[in-house]
């Protein structure tokens, strides 16, 4: 769907959600504190769980089951199984566990999909193409998430997970990182520099060590990464970007290119979006602040670009998402940078990766 052919959708979806709570681990106290301050303004809760330390959003999802929130969790059964009642108490909801890395159900890693609804209530899901290549069964996905097969769309990935390069903000609109726009912004702020790709080898080693500490045998640990991932070839990301745009448009979505992802751990697309009763949205993402004063300019430029693009949409579609607030979560400031940037660099992820969204199902209707 082209931007100039919008048919004024009425948004009631899962992509930008009316948040009831954000769940996170207890390791990042400064980030937790900042999110609690944001939550007070936004009208949701932040709940810290000791059982969310290692998994974050990747191996959990909260779905509406029989009108109530239900935690679905992939886990090492020997380690987490005996603590099921404690986990249910901490999350405050019924929990179902399945073996980690099992393909017997349609569970998709939390960072590699987005779930939503069209105005008529029809559910859709966007999934990173790596899961399709890894053999995820579309019938199982359809059954697990309650989405008809024709509304399951596999999207090319610029990065390790889909949530590192795209961010739905209210059907049919989806922010998509444009490598060319990002590079242009980077040159504007820092001047021309040699382009480098993400270090996936280091990321996978770090994740593997993390899971081994939890008692998961190395032979049972598998990762799905995009083809050619980690290479310092800008054309690879540009190719994936073009494929993302094409697939989204063919599926009836309206992609919005924006510069938001940078090789040095700055990522504004890995975000959480809260929608308010009046239809406005707030965008909660990662800060670019560090000891380098120039880095602050990245987030200022992103907010300026985002507000400009959504204002332009309003002139074409009166029901397009309207931006209320943008929050940049900084974390603890160290001599060498900020905690949020370091999390992304080391593979712990940004705000969307390290939190688990609990939507307000009643507000969705």
mmCIF file of C-alpha atoms in Angstrom, residues 4 38 46 55 80 92 102 153 161 180 182 264 268 339 365:
data_model
loop_
_atom_site.group_PDB
_atom_site.id
_atom_site.type_symbol
_atom_site.label_atom_id
_atom_site.label_comp_id
_atom_site.label_asym_id
_atom_site.label_seq_id
_atom_site.Cartn_x
_atom_site.Cartn_y
_atom_site.Cartn_z
ATOM 1 C CA UNK A 4 -0.637 8.333 -1.166
ATOM 2 C CA UNK A 38 7.683 6.760 32.073
ATOM 3 C CA UNK A 46 6.564 -1.950 35.278
ATOM 4 C CA UNK A 55 15.042 -14.825 28.552
ATOM 5 C CA UNK A 80 12.322 -23.809 35.358
ATOM 6 C CA UNK A 92 0.514 -12.818 38.020
ATOM 7 C CA UNK A 102 11.131 -27.069 20.292
ATOM 8 C CA UNK A 153 3.771 -12.670 6.496
ATOM 9 C CA UNK A 161 15.853 -10.192 14.758
ATOM 10 C CA UNK A 180 20.778 4.956 3.273
ATOM 11 C CA UNK A 182 20.832 6.244 8.549
ATOM 12 C CA UNK A 264 27.731 1.498 16.877
ATOM 13 C CA UNK A 268 15.718 3.570 17.784
ATOM 14 C CA UNK A 339 24.118 1.142 29.464
ATOM 15 C CA UNK A 365 -12.070 -4.858 22.647
#
